CSV table of C-alpha atoms in Angstrom, one decimal:
chain,number,residue,atom,x,y,z
A,39,ILE,CA,0.0,0.0,0.0
A,40,ALA,CA,2.8,2.4,0.9
A,41,ILE,CA,4.8,1.6,-2.2
A,42,GLY,CA,1.7,2.0,-4.4
A,43,SER,CA,0.8,5.3,-2.8
A,44,VAL,CA,4.3,6.7,-3.4
A,45,ALA,CA,4.3,5.5,-7.0
A,46,VAL,CA,1.1,7.3,-8.0
A,47,ALA,CA,1.8,10.4,-6.0
A,48,VAL,CA,3.6,12.0,-9.0
A,49,PHE,CA,0.5,11.6,-11.1
A,50,ASN,CA,-1.9,12.9,-8.4
A,51,LEU,CA,0.3,15.9,-7.9
A,52,GLN,CA,1.1,16.4,-11.6
A,53,PRO,CA,-1.2,19.5,-12.1
A,54,MET,CA,0.8,21.3,-9.4
A,55,TYR,CA,4.3,20.6,-10.7
A,56,LEU,CA,3.3,21.1,-14.3
A,57,GLY,CA,1.9,24.5,-13.3
A,58,ALA,CA,5.1,25.3,-11.5
A,59,LEU,CA,7.1,24.4,-14.6
A,60,ALA,CA,5.1,26.8,-16.6
A,61,ASP,CA,5.2,29.6,-14.0
A,62,HIS,CA,8.9,29.3,-12.9
A,63,LEU,CA,10.6,27.8,-16.0
A,64,GLY,CA,8.4,29.2,-18.7
A,65,PHE,CA,7.5,25.9,-20.3
A,66,SER,CA,4.9,26.1,-23.0
A,67,ALA,CA,1.6,24.1,-22.9
A,68,GLY,CA,3.0,21.7,-25.5
A,69,GLN,CA,6.1,21.1,-23.5
A,70,LEU,CA,4.1,20.4,-20.4
A,71,GLY,CA,1.9,17.9,-22.2
A,72,LEU,CA,5.0,16.1,-23.5
A,73,ILE,CA,6.6,15.9,-20.1
A,74,ALA,CA,3.4,14.5,-18.6
A,75,GLY,CA,3.0,12.1,-21.6
A,76,VAL,CA,6.5,10.7,-21.5
A,77,GLU,CA,6.3,10.0,-17.8
A,78,MET,CA,3.0,8.2,-18.3
A,79,ALA,CA,4.4,6.3,-21.3
A,80,GLY,CA,7.3,5.1,-19.1
A,81,SER,CA,4.8,3.8,-16.5
A,82,ALA,CA,2.8,2.1,-19.2
A,83,ILE,CA,5.8,0.3,-20.5
A,84,ALA,CA,6.8,-0.7,-17.0
A,85,GLY,CA,3.4,-2.4,-16.6
A,86,VAL,CA,4.0,-4.5,-19.7
A,87,ALA,CA,7.6,-5.3,-18.7
A,88,ALA,CA,6.4,-6.5,-15.3
A,89,ILE,CA,4.8,-9.5,-16.9
A,90,PHE,CA,8.2,-10.9,-17.5
A,91,TRP,CA,9.8,-10.3,-14.1
A,92,VAL,CA,7.0,-10.4,-11.6
A,93,ARG,CA,7.1,-14.2,-11.1
A,94,LEU,CA,10.9,-14.5,-11.4
A,95,TRP,CA,12.7,-11.6,-9.6
A,96,ASN,CA,13.1,-10.9,-5.9
A,97,TRP,CA,10.3,-8.4,-5.1
A,98,ARG,CA,12.4,-6.7,-2.4
A,99,ARG,CA,15.2,-6.0,-4.8
A,100,VAL,CA,12.8,-4.7,-7.4
A,101,ALA,CA,11.2,-2.4,-4.8
A,102,LEU,CA,14.6,-1.2,-3.7
A,103,ILE,CA,15.6,-0.3,-7.3
A,104,ALA,CA,12.3,1.3,-8.0
A,105,LEU,CA,12.2,3.5,-4.9
A,106,LEU,CA,15.9,4.5,-5.2
A,107,THR,CA,15.2,5.5,-8.8
A,108,MET,CA,12.3,7.7,-7.6
A,109,VAL,CA,14.6,9.3,-5.1
A,110,ILE,CA,17.4,9.9,-7.5
A,111,GLY,CA,15.1,10.9,-10.4
A,112,ASN,CA,13.2,13.4,-8.4
A,113,ILE,CA,16.3,15.0,-6.8
A,114,ALA,CA,17.8,15.3,-10.3
A,115,SER,CA,14.6,16.8,-11.6
A,116,ALA,CA,14.8,19.5,-9.0
A,117,PHE,CA,18.1,20.8,-10.4
A,118,VAL,CA,17.2,20.7,-14.1
A,119,THR,CA,15.8,23.6,-16.1
A,120,ASP,CA,16.3,22.2,-19.7
A,121,PHE,CA,13.2,20.7,-21.2
A,122,VAL,CA,14.8,17.8,-23.1
A,123,THR,CA,16.9,16.8,-20.1
A,124,LEU,CA,13.9,17.0,-17.7
A,125,ALA,CA,11.7,15.0,-20.1
A,126,THR,CA,14.4,12.3,-20.3
A,127,ILE,CA,14.7,12.1,-16.5
A,128,ARG,CA,10.9,12.0,-16.0
A,129,PHE,CA,10.6,9.1,-18.6
A,130,CYS,CA,13.3,7.1,-16.8
A,131,THR,CA,11.8,7.8,-13.4
A,132,GLY,CA,8.4,6.7,-14.7
A,133,LEU,CA,9.7,3.5,-16.3
A,134,ILE,CA,12.2,2.2,-13.7
A,135,GLY,CA,10.8,4.0,-10.7
A,136,ALA,CA,7.1,4.8,-10.4
A,137,GLY,CA,5.7,2.5,-13.0
A,138,THR,CA,7.7,-0.5,-11.7
A,139,ALA,CA,6.8,0.3,-8.1
A,140,TYR,CA,3.1,0.6,-9.0
A,141,ALA,CA,3.1,-2.7,-10.9
A,142,LEU,CA,4.8,-4.4,-8.0
A,143,SER,CA,2.2,-3.0,-5.6
A,144,VAL,CA,-0.7,-4.3,-7.7
A,145,ALA,CA,0.9,-7.7,-7.9
A,146,ALA,CA,1.5,-7.9,-4.2
A,147,LEU,CA,-2.0,-6.7,-3.3
A,148,SER,CA,-3.5,-9.2,-5.7
A,149,ASP,CA,-1.9,-12.0,-3.7
A,150,THR,CA,-3.7,-11.0,-0.5
A,151,ARG,CA,-6.9,-12.7,0.8
A,152,ASP,CA,-9.2,-9.7,1.0
A,153,VAL,CA,-8.4,-8.1,-2.3
A,154,ASP,CA,-11.4,-5.8,-2.4
A,155,LYS,CA,-10.7,-4.4,1.0
A,156,ASN,CA,-7.0,-4.0,0.5
A,157,PHE,CA,-7.3,-2.3,-2.8
A,158,SER,CA,-9.9,0.0,-1.2
A,159,ILE,CA,-7.5,0.9,1.6
A,160,THR,CA,-4.8,1.6,-1.1
A,161,ILE,CA,-7.1,4.0,-2.9
A,162,VAL,CA,-7.7,5.8,0.5
A,163,ALA,CA,-3.9,6.0,1.0
A,164,MET,CA,-3.3,7.3,-2.5
A,165,VAL,CA,-5.9,10.0,-2.3
A,166,SER,CA,-4.9,11.0,1.2
A,167,VAL,CA,-1.3,11.6,0.0
A,168,ALA,CA,-2.6,13.8,-2.8
A,169,ILE,CA,-4.8,15.8,-0.4
A,170,VAL,CA,-1.9,16.4,1.9
A,171,GLY,CA,0.1,17.6,-1.1
A,172,PHE,CA,-2.6,20.0,-2.3
A,173,LEU,CA,-2.9,21.4,1.2
A,174,VAL,CA,0.7,21.7,2.1
A,175,LEU,CA,2.7,22.4,-1.0
A,176,PRO,CA,1.2,25.5,-2.7
A,177,PRO,CA,3.1,28.1,-0.5
A,178,TYR,CA,6.4,26.2,-1.0
A,179,ILE,CA,5.8,26.0,-4.8
A,180,ALA,CA,5.2,29.7,-4.9
A,181,GLU,CA,8.6,30.3,-3.3
A,182,LEU,CA,10.7,27.4,-4.7
A,183,GLY,CA,8.9,26.4,-7.9
A,184,PRO,CA,8.8,22.8,-9.1
A,185,GLN,CA,11.7,21.9,-6.7
A,186,ALA,CA,9.1,21.9,-3.9
A,187,VAL,CA,7.2,19.0,-5.6
A,188,PHE,CA,10.3,17.0,-6.7
A,189,TRP,CA,11.9,17.2,-3.2
A,190,SER,CA,8.7,16.1,-1.6
A,191,LEU,CA,8.4,13.1,-4.0
A,192,ALA,CA,12.0,12.2,-3.2
A,193,PHE,CA,11.3,12.4,0.5
A,194,ILE,CA,8.2,10.2,0.6
A,195,ALA,CA,10.1,7.6,-1.5
A,196,THR,CA,13.0,7.7,1.0
A,197,ILE,CA,10.8,7.1,4.0
A,198,THR,CA,9.2,4.1,2.3
A,199,LEU,CA,12.5,2.3,1.9
A,200,PRO,CA,12.5,0.6,5.3
A,201,MET,CA,9.1,-0.9,4.6
A,202,ILE,CA,10.6,-3.1,1.8
A,203,ARG,CA,11.5,-5.7,4.4
A,204,SER,CA,7.8,-6.4,5.0
A,205,LEU,CA,7.3,-7.4,1.3
A,206,PRO,CA,7.4,-11.1,0.4
A,207,THR,CA,10.3,-12.0,-1.8
A,208,LYS,CA,8.0,-13.3,-4.6
A,209,SER,CA,4.5,-14.2,-5.5
A,210,HIS,CA,3.0,-17.1,-3.7
A,211,LYS,CA,1.0,-18.1,-6.8
A,212,SER,CA,2.5,-21.3,-8.3
A,213,LEU,CA,3.4,-22.2,-11.8
A,214,ALA,CA,0.8,-25.0,-11.5
A,215,ASP,CA,-1.9,-22.4,-11.0
A,216,GLU,CA,-0.9,-20.6,-14.2
A,217,THR,CA,-0.6,-23.8,-16.2
A,218,ASN,CA,-3.9,-25.3,-15.1
A,219,HIS,CA,-5.9,-22.1,-15.7
A,220,SER,CA,-3.8,-20.3,-18.3
A,221,LYS,CA,-6.3,-20.2,-21.1
A,222,SER,CA,-9.4,-19.2,-19.3
A,223,GLY,CA,-7.6,-17.1,-16.7
A,224,SER,CA,-5.7,-15.1,-19.4
A,225,THR,CA,-8.9,-14.4,-21.3
A,226,LEU,CA,-10.6,-13.1,-18.2
A,227,VAL,CA,-7.6,-10.9,-17.2
A,228,TRP,CA,-7.6,-9.4,-20.6
A,229,LEU,CA,-11.3,-8.6,-20.2
A,230,ALA,CA,-10.4,-6.8,-17.0
A,231,VAL,CA,-7.6,-4.9,-18.7
A,232,ALA,CA,-10.0,-3.9,-21.5
A,233,CYS,CA,-12.6,-2.7,-19.0
A,234,GLN,CA,-9.9,-0.6,-17.2
A,235,CYS,CA,-8.7,0.9,-20.5
A,236,VAL,CA,-12.2,1.7,-21.8
A,237,TRP,CA,-13.3,3.2,-18.5
A,238,TYR,CA,-10.2,5.3,-18.1
A,239,MET,CA,-10.6,6.6,-21.7
A,240,GLY,CA,-13.8,8.2,-20.5
A,241,LEU,CA,-12.3,9.3,-17.2
A,242,GLY,CA,-9.3,10.8,-19.0
A,243,GLY,CA,-11.4,12.9,-21.3
A,244,VAL,CA,-13.6,14.3,-18.6
A,245,TRP,CA,-10.8,14.9,-16.1
A,246,ALA,CA,-8.7,16.7,-18.7
A,247,PHE,CA,-11.3,19.2,-19.7
A,248,VAL,CA,-13.5,19.7,-16.6
A,249,GLU,CA,-11.6,22.8,-15.7
A,250,ARG,CA,-12.1,24.2,-19.2
A,251,LEU,CA,-15.8,23.4,-18.9
A,252,ALA,CA,-16.1,25.2,-15.6
A,253,THR,CA,-14.3,28.2,-17.0
A,254,ASP,CA,-16.6,28.2,-20.0
A,255,ALA,CA,-19.5,28.4,-17.5
A,256,ASN,CA,-17.9,31.6,-16.1
A,257,ILE,CA,-17.0,30.0,-12.8
A,258,ALA,CA,-14.0,31.8,-11.2
A,259,ALA,CA,-10.6,30.0,-11.2
A,260,GLU,CA,-10.5,30.1,-7.4
A,261,GLY,CA,-13.9,28.4,-7.2
A,262,ILE,CA,-12.9,25.7,-9.7
A,263,GLY,CA,-9.8,25.0,-7.5
A,264,GLN,CA,-12.0,24.7,-4.4
A,265,ALA,CA,-14.4,22.4,-6.2
A,266,LEU,CA,-11.6,20.1,-7.3
A,267,ALA,CA,-10.1,20.0,-3.8
A,268,ILE,CA,-13.5,19.3,-2.2
A,269,GLY,CA,-14.2,16.6,-4.8
A,270,LEU,CA,-10.9,14.9,-4.1
A,271,ALA,CA,-11.6,14.9,-0.3
A,272,VAL,CA,-15.2,13.8,-0.6
A,273,GLY,CA,-14.1,11.1,-3.0
A,274,LEU,CA,-12.4,9.3,-0.1
A,275,ILE,CA,-15.9,8.2,0.9
A,276,GLY,CA,-16.1,6.0,-2.1
A,277,ALA,CA,-12.9,4.1,-1.2
A,278,PHE,CA,-13.9,3.8,2.5
A,279,ALA,CA,-17.3,2.5,1.4
A,280,ALA,CA,-15.7,-0.1,-0.8
A,281,ALA,CA,-13.4,-1.2,2.0
A,282,LEU,CA,-16.4,-1.5,4.4
A,283,LEU,CA,-18.6,-3.4,2.0
A,284,ALA,CA,-15.9,-5.5,0.3
A,285,ASP,CA,-17.7,-8.3,-1.4
A,286,ARG,CA,-20.7,-8.4,1.0
A,287,PHE,CA,-23.1,-7.6,-1.9
A,288,GLY,CA,-21.0,-9.3,-4.5
A,289,ARG,CA,-19.0,-7.3,-7.0
A,290,ILE,CA,-21.5,-6.6,-9.8
A,291,ILE,CA,-24.0,-4.5,-7.9
A,292,PRO,CA,-21.4,-2.1,-6.4
A,293,PHE,CA,-19.7,-1.6,-9.7
A,294,THR,CA,-23.0,-1.0,-11.5
A,295,ILE,CA,-24.1,1.6,-8.9
A,296,ALA,CA,-20.7,3.3,-9.4
A,297,MET,CA,-20.9,3.5,-13.2
A,298,LEU,CA,-24.5,4.8,-13.1
A,299,GLY,CA,-23.2,7.4,-10.6
A,300,GLN,CA,-20.4,8.3,-13.1
A,301,VAL,CA,-23.1,8.8,-15.8
A,302,ALA,CA,-25.2,10.9,-13.5
A,303,ALA,CA,-22.2,13.1,-12.7
A,304,VAL,CA,-21.3,13.9,-16.3
A,305,PHE,CA,-24.9,14.7,-17.1
A,306,LEU,CA,-25.0,17.2,-14.2
A,307,LEU,CA,-22.1,18.9,-16.0
A,308,VAL,CA,-23.9,19.2,-19.3
A,309,ASP,CA,-25.9,22.2,-18.2
A,310,LEU,CA,-23.3,23.6,-15.8
A,311,GLU,CA,-24.2,27.0,-14.6
A,312,SER,CA,-23.1,27.4,-11.0
A,313,ILE,CA,-20.3,26.4,-8.7
A,314,SER,CA,-22.7,24.4,-6.5
A,315,THR,CA,-23.6,22.1,-9.4
A,316,LEU,CA,-19.9,21.8,-10.2
A,317,ILE,CA,-19.0,20.8,-6.6
A,318,ILE,CA,-21.9,18.2,-6.5
A,319,ALA,CA,-20.9,16.7,-9.9
A,320,ILE,CA,-17.2,16.5,-9.0
A,321,CYS,CA,-17.9,14.9,-5.6
A,322,VAL,CA,-20.2,12.3,-7.2
A,323,TYR,CA,-17.7,11.7,-9.9
A,324,ASN,CA,-14.7,11.2,-7.6
A,325,THR,CA,-16.7,9.2,-5.0
A,326,THR,CA,-18.0,6.7,-7.6
A,327,TRP,CA,-14.5,6.6,-9.2
A,328,ASN,CA,-12.9,5.6,-6.0
A,329,PHE,CA,-15.7,3.2,-5.1
A,330,ALA,CA,-15.5,1.3,-8.4
A,331,LEU,CA,-11.7,0.9,-8.8
A,332,PRO,CA,-11.1,-1.6,-6.0
A,333,TYR,CA,-13.8,-3.9,-7.4
A,334,LEU,CA,-12.2,-3.8,-10.8
A,335,PHE,CA,-8.7,-4.6,-9.4
A,336,ALA,CA,-10.3,-7.4,-7.3
A,337,VAL,CA,-11.8,-9.2,-10.3
A,338,ALA,CA,-8.5,-8.9,-12.2
A,339,ALA,CA,-6.7,-10.4,-9.2
A,340,VAL,CA,-9.1,-13.3,-8.9
A,341,ALA,CA,-9.0,-13.9,-12.6
A,342,ASP,CA,-5.2,-13.9,-12.8
A,343,THR,CA,-4.5,-17.3,-11.3
A,344,GLY,CA,-0.9,-17.1,-12.5
A,345,GLY,CA,-0.2,-13.7,-10.9
A,346,ARG,CA,1.5,-12.2,-13.9
A,347,LEU,CA,-1.0,-10.4,-16.1
A,348,VAL,CA,-2.7,-8.4,-13.3
A,349,VAL,CA,0.2,-5.9,-13.6
A,350,LEU,CA,-1.2,-4.8,-17.0
A,351,MET,CA,-4.0,-3.0,-15.1
A,352,THR,CA,-1.5,-0.2,-14.4
A,353,THR,CA,-0.7,0.0,-18.2
A,354,ALA,CA,-4.4,0.1,-19.0
A,355,GLN,CA,-4.8,3.0,-16.6
A,356,ALA,CA,-2.0,5.0,-18.3
A,357,LEU,CA,-3.1,4.2,-21.8
A,358,GLY,CA,-6.7,4.9,-21.1
A,359,LEU,CA,-6.0,8.3,-19.6
A,360,THR,CA,-3.7,9.2,-22.4
A,361,ILE,CA,-5.9,8.0,-25.3
A,362,GLY,CA,-9.0,9.4,-23.6
A,363,ALA,CA,-7.5,12.9,-23.3
A,364,MET,CA,-6.4,12.8,-26.9
A,365,ILE,CA,-9.9,11.7,-28.2
A,366,ALA,CA,-11.5,14.3,-26.0
A,367,GLY,CA,-9.3,17.0,-27.3
A,368,THR,CA,-10.3,16.1,-30.9
A,369,ILE,CA,-14.0,16.0,-30.3
A,370,VAL,CA,-14.0,19.1,-28.2
A,371,GLY,CA,-12.3,20.9,-31.1
A,372,ARG,CA,-15.0,19.7,-33.5
A,373,TYR,CA,-18.2,19.5,-31.4
A,374,GLY,CA,-17.5,21.6,-28.2
A,375,LEU,CA,-16.9,20.8,-24.6
A,376,GLU,CA,-20.2,19.0,-24.0
A,377,ALA,CA,-19.1,16.3,-26.4
A,378,MET,CA,-16.4,14.9,-24.0
A,379,LEU,CA,-19.1,14.5,-21.3
A,380,TYR,CA,-21.0,12.2,-23.6
A,381,GLN,CA,-17.7,10.4,-24.2
A,382,GLY,CA,-17.3,9.8,-20.5
A,383,GLY,CA,-20.9,8.6,-20.0
A,384,ILE,CA,-20.9,6.2,-23.0
A,385,LEU,CA,-17.5,4.7,-22.1
A,386,ALA,CA,-18.6,4.2,-18.5
A,387,ILE,CA,-21.6,2.1,-19.7
A,388,ALA,CA,-19.3,0.2,-22.1
A,389,ALA,CA,-17.0,-0.6,-19.2
A,390,LEU,CA,-19.9,-1.7,-17.1
A,391,ALA,CA,-21.0,-4.2,-19.9
A,392,ILE,CA,-17.4,-5.6,-20.0
A,393,TYR,CA,-17.2,-5.9,-16.2
A,394,ILE,CA,-20.5,-7.7,-15.9
A,395,GLY,CA,-19.5,-10.2,-18.5
A,396,LEU,CA,-16.2,-10.8,-16.6
A,397,ALA,CA,-17.6,-10.9,-13.1
A,398,LEU,CA,-20.3,-13.4,-14.0
A,399,ARG,CA,-17.5,-15.9,-14.9
A,400,LEU,CA,-15.5,-15.6,-11.7
A,401,PRO,CA,-15.8,-17.1,-8.2
A,402,LEU,CA,-16.5,-14.5,-5.5
A,403,LYS,CA,-13.3,-15.6,-3.7
A,404,SER,CA,-9.9,-16.4,-5.1
A,405,ALA,CA,-8.9,-20.0,-4.5
A,406,ALA,CA,-5.3,-18.9,-4.5
A,407,ALA,CA,-5.6,-16.2,-1.9
A,408,MET,CA,-3.1,-16.1,0.9
A,409,PRO,CA,-4.4,-17.0,4.4
A,410,ASP,CA,-2.9,-13.8,5.9
């Protein structure tokens, strides 16, 4: 949980450090997009690469390399002002550092007994780190620029290093599990990966342009920032609820409620006129987002009897966000901002259809789950 929270912190805090790069180093919008893109690309590649090492390499050594890479990469980033150099460092940090650490975290969590609950707790931890960052860092960013964010990321990676000893050295899932269930299990995991990618294509579009939508509705920049911060905090309720409910009501009903909530939230934004509507919509969107994600990771973990392919869920997230934002940018240019809201709603329903088809073919509990 700690390693996963550190790994995604850079993405949760990305708006802050990208803004600092623009304000303090004068980077253009295109340069900011490229820096964000190459780091996400590095993480996506790391998820694919993890398929080949997650069952073979010592997890503690992998965690050590990943965390040290995040420490060194973020410290180096704090001293760089050249665009090409910084982009190169961020790609390597995403590939060897954050992306690898996140894949390892997902693999380790998928081995636990209460996967629904443990993924829910992880979401709570991830969002909590982001909230602390949004509350604490702004005055330091104003004074120090992007260094404040990079030093903070290096610090939290450093304090996580002693926790490596609590990791198992490798997955407990055996080769026999993978051999006996390889065909059906692989198919089901790929369905989970497809569901994640489709859903995040919708999320990526909405999240990339929600600030522009609010600005177009003549809501002040300060009010938009407050709405996003409130939505992030209230969104924790979704992760707490998923942790509390776990699989008590199965996995289909909670995910269905969450996706319908996502659709309701984006349609609230269609006729956006006031900050109160924006706050409500963002709160519903974040809450259902955080509520659904643990269930999707859980079905992927149960489906992946061999314990290797579940790491592709991290790649699906990165690809979905990137592709979704690109598609949204295209349709917004042609049809206006409301079009990306329909993109978010339609893809949420599509993800729900894939999820139901997957969940109906899985047992509620994983036979390979660890006793502790």
